[in-house]
mmCIF file with all atom_site columns, C-alpha atoms in Angstrom:
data_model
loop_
_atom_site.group_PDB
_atom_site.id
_atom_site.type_symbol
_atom_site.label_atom_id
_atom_site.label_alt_id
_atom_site.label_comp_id
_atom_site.label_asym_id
_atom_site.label_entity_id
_atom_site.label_seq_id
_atom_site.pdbx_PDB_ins_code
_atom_site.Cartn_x
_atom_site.Cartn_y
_atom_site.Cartn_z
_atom_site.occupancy
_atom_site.B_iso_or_equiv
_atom_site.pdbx_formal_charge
_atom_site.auth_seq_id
_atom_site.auth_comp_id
_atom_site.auth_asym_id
_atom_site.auth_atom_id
_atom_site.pdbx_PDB_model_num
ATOM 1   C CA . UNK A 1 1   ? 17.021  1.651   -7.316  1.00 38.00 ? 17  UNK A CA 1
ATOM 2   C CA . UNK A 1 2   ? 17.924  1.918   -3.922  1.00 36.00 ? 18  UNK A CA 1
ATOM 3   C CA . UNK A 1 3   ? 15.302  2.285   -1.148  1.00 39.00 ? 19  UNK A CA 1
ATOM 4   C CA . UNK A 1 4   ? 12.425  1.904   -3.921  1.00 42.00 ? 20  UNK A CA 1
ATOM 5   C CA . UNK A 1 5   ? 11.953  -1.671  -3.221  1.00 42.00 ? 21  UNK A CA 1
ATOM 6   C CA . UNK A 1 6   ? 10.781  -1.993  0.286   1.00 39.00 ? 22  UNK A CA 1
ATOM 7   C CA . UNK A 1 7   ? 11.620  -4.848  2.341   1.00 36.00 ? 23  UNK A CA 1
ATOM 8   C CA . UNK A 1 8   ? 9.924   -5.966  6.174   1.00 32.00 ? 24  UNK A CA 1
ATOM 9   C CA . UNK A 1 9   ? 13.077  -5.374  7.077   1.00 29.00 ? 25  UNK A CA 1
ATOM 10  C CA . UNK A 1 10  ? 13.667  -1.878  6.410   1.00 31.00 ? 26  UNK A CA 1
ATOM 11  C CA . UNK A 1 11  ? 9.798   -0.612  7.055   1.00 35.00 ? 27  UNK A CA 1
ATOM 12  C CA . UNK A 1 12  ? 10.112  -1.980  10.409  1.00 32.00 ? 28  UNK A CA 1
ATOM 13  C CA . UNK A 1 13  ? 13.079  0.646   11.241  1.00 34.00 ? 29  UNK A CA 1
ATOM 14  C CA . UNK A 1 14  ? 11.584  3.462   9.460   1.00 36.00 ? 30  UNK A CA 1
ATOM 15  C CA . UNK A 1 15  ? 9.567   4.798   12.009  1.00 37.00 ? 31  UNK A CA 1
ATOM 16  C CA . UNK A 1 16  ? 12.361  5.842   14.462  1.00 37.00 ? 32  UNK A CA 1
ATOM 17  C CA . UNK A 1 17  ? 12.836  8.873   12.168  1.00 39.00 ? 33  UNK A CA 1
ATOM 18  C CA . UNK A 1 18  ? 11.575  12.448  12.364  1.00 36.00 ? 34  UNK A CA 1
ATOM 19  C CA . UNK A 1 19  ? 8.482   11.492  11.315  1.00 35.00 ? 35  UNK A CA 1
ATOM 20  C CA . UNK A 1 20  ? 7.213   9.005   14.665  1.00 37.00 ? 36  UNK A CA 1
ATOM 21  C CA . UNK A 1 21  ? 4.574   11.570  15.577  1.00 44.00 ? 37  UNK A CA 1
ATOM 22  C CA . UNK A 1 22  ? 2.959   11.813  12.409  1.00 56.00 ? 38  UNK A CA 1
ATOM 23  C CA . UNK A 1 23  ? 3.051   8.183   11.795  1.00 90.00 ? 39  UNK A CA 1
ATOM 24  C CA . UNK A 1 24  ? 4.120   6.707   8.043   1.00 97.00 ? 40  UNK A CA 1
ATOM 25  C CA . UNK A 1 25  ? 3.151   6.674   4.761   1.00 97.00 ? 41  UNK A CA 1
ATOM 26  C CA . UNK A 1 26  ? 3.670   4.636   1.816   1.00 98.00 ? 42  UNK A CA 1
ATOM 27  C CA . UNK A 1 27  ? 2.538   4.539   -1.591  1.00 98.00 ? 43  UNK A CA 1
ATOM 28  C CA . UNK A 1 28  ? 2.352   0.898   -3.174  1.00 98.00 ? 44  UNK A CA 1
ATOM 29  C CA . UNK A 1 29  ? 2.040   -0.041  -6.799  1.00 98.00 ? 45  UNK A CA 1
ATOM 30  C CA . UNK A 1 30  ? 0.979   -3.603  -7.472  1.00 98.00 ? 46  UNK A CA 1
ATOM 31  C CA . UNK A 1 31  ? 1.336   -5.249  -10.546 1.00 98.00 ? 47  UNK A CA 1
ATOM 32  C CA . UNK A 1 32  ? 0.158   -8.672  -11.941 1.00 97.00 ? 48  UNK A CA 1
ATOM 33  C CA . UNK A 1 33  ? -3.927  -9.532  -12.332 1.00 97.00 ? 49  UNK A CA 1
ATOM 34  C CA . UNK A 1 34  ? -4.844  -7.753  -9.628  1.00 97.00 ? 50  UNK A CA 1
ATOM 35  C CA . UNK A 1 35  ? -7.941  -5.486  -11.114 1.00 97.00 ? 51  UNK A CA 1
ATOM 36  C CA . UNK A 1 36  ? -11.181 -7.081  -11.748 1.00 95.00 ? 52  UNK A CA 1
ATOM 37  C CA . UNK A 1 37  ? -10.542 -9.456  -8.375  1.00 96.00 ? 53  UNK A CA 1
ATOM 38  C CA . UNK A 1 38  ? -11.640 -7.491  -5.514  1.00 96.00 ? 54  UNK A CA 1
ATOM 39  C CA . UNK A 1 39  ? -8.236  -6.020  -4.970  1.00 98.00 ? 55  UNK A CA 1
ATOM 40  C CA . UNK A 1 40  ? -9.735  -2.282  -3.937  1.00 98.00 ? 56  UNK A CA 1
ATOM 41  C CA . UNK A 1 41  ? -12.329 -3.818  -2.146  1.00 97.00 ? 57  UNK A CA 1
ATOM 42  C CA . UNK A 1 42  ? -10.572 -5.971  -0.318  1.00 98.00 ? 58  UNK A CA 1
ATOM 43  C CA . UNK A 1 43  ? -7.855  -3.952  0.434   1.00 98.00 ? 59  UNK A CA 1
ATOM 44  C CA . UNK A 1 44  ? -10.404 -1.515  1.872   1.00 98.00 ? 60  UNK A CA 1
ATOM 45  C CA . UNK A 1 45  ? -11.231 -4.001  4.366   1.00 97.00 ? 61  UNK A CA 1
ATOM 46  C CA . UNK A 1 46  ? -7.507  -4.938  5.397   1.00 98.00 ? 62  UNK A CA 1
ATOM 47  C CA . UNK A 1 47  ? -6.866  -1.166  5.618   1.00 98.00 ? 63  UNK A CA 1
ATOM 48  C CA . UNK A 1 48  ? -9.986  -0.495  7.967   1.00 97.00 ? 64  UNK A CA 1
ATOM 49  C CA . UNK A 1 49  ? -8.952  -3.845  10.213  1.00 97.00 ? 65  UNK A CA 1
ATOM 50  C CA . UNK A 1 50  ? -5.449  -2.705  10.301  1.00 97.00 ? 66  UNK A CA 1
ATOM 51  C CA . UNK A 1 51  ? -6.582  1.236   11.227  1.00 97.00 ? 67  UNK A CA 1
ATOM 52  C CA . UNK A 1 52  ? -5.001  3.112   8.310   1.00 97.00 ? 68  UNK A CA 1
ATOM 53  C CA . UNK A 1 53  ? -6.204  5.763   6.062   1.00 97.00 ? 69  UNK A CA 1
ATOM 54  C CA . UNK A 1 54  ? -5.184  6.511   2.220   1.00 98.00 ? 70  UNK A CA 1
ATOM 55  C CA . UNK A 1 55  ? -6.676  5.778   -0.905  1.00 98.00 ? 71  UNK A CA 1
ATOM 56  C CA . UNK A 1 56  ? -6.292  2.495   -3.322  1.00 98.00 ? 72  UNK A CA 1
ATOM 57  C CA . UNK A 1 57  ? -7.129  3.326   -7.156  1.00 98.00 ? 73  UNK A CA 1
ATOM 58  C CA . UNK A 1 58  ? -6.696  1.087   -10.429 1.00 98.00 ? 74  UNK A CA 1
ATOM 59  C CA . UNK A 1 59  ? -4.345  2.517   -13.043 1.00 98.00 ? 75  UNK A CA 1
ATOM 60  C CA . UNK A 1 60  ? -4.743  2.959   -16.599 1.00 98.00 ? 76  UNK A CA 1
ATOM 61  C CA . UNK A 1 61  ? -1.606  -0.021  -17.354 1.00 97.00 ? 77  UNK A CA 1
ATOM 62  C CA . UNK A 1 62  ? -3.607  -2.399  -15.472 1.00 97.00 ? 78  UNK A CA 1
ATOM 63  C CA . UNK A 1 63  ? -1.958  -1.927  -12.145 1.00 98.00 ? 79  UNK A CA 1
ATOM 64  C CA . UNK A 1 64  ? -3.611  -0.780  -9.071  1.00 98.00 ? 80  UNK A CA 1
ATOM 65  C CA . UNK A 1 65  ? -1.833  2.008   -6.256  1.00 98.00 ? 81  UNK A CA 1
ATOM 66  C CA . UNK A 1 66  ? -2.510  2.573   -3.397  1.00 98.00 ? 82  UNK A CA 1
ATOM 67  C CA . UNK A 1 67  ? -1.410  4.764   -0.338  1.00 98.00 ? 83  UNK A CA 1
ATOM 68  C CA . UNK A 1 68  ? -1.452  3.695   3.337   1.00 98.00 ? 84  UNK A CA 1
ATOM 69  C CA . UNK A 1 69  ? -0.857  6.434   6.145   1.00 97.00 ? 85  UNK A CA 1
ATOM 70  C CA . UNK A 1 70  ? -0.911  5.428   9.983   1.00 97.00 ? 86  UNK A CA 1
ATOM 71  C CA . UNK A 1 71  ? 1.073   4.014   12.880  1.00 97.00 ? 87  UNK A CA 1
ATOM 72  C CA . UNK A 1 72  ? 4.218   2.214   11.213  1.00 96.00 ? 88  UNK A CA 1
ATOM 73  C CA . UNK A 1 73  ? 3.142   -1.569  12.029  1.00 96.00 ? 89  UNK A CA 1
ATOM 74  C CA . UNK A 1 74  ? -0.087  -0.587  10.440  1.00 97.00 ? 90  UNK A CA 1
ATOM 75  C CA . UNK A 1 75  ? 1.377   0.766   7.647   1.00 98.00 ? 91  UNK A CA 1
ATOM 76  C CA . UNK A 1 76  ? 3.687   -1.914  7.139   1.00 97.00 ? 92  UNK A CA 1
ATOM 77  C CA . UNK A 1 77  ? 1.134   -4.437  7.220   1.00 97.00 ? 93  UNK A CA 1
ATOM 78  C CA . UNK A 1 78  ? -0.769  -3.292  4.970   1.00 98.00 ? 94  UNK A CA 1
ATOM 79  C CA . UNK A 1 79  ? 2.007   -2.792  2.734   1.00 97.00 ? 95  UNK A CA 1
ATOM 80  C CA . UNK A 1 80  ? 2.856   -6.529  3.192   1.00 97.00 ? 96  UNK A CA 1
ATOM 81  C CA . UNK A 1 81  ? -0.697  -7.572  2.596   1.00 98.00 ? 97  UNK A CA 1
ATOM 82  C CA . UNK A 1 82  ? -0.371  -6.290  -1.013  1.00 98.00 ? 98  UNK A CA 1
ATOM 83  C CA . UNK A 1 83  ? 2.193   -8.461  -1.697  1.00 97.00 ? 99  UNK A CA 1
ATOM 84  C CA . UNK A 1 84  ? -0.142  -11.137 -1.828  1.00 95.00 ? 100 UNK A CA 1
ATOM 85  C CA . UNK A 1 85  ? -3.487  -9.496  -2.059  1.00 96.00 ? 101 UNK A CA 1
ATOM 86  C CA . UNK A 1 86  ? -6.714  -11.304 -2.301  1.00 96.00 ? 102 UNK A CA 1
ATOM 87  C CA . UNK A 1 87  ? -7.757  -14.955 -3.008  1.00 94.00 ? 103 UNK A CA 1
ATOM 88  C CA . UNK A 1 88  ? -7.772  -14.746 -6.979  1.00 95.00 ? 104 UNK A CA 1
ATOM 89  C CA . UNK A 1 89  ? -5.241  -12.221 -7.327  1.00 97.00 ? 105 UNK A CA 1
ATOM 90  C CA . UNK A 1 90  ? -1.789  -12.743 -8.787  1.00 97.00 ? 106 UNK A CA 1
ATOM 91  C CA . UNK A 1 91  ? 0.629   -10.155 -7.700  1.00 97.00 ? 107 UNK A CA 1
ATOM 92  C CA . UNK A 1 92  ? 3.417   -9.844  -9.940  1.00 97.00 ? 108 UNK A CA 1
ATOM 93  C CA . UNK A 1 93  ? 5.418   -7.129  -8.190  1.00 97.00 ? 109 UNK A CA 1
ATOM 94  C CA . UNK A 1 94  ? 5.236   -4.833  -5.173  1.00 97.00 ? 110 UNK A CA 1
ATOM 95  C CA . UNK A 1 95  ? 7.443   -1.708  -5.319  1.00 97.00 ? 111 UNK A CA 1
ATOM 96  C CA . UNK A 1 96  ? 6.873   0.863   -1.898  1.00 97.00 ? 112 UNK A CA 1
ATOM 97  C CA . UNK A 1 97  ? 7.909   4.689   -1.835  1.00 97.00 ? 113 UNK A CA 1
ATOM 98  C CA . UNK A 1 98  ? 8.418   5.902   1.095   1.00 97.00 ? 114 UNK A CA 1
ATOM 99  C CA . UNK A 1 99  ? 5.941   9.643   1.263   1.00 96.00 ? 115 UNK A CA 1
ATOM 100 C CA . UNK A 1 100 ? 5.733   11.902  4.042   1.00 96.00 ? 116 UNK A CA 1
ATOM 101 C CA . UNK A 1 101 ? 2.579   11.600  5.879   1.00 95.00 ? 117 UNK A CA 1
ATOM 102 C CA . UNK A 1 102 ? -0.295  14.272  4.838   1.00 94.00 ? 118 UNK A CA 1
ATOM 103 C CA . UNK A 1 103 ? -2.525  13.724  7.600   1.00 93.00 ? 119 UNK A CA 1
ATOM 104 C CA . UNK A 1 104 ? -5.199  11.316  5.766   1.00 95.00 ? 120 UNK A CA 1
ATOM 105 C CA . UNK A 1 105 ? -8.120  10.659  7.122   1.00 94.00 ? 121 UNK A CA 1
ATOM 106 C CA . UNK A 1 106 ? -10.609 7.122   6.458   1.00 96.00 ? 122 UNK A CA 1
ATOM 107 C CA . UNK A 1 107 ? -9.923  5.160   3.664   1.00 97.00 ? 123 UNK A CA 1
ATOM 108 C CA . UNK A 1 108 ? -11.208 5.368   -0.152  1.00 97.00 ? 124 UNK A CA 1
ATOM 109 C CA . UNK A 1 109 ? -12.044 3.483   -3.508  1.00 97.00 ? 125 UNK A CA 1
ATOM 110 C CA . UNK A 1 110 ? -11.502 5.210   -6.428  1.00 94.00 ? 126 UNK A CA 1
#
C-alpha cells in the first residue's frame, strides 16, 4: 500500500507540510518477538531522550504499537529506533501511518 510503509527517506520530507507548527505524528506497529523484552520500557526511554510524547502499548496478536508525536527529526527517530528495538528483540516488520498530531503530552506504558 502506498505511503503505509515509511521509509527515512520520505519522513524526512514530511514535515514541510501544513502541519510544521504542530510538529508530526506517527503511529508504528512492530512485529516479531518484541513483547516480553523490554520493548515498552525501553522505548520509553528512547522517546524521553529523543523529546517526544505518545503512548507504546502491546497488542493482543503479539505485536506492540506505539505512537510518537513531536518535532519531525524526533519523530522520525524514534520511528527508526523501532526498527531495531532493544538488545533481545527481533523485529520482524515496521509499518508507519502517518496521523495528524493531537497535541500529546509526556510519554506512556500501557
Amino acid at each position: 500500500p502506498p505511503r503505509e510503509r515509511a521509509t527515512s527517506a520520505s519522513e524526512a520530507h514530511e514535515g514541510t507540510d501544513n502541519t510544521v507548527s504542530a510538529g508530526a505524528r506517527r503511529r508504528v506497529e512492530v512485529t516479531g518477538r518484541v513483547q516480553g523484552v523490554f520493548f515498552r520500557e525501553t522505548c520509553r526511554r528512547e522517546a524521553a531522550r529523543l523529546g517526544v510524547s505518545g503512548w507504546i502499548r502491546n497488542r493482543p496478536d503479539g505485536s506492540v504499537e506505539a505512537v510518537f508525536e513531536g518535532p519531525a527529526d524526533a519523530v522520525e527517530a524514534a520511528s527508526a529506533w523501532c526498527r531495531q528495538g532493544p538488545a533481545h528483540a527481533q523485529v520482524e516488520r515496521v509499518t508507519v501511518h502517518r496521523e495528524a498530531p493531537e497535541g500529546l503530552t509526556g510519554f506512556r506504558v500501557d
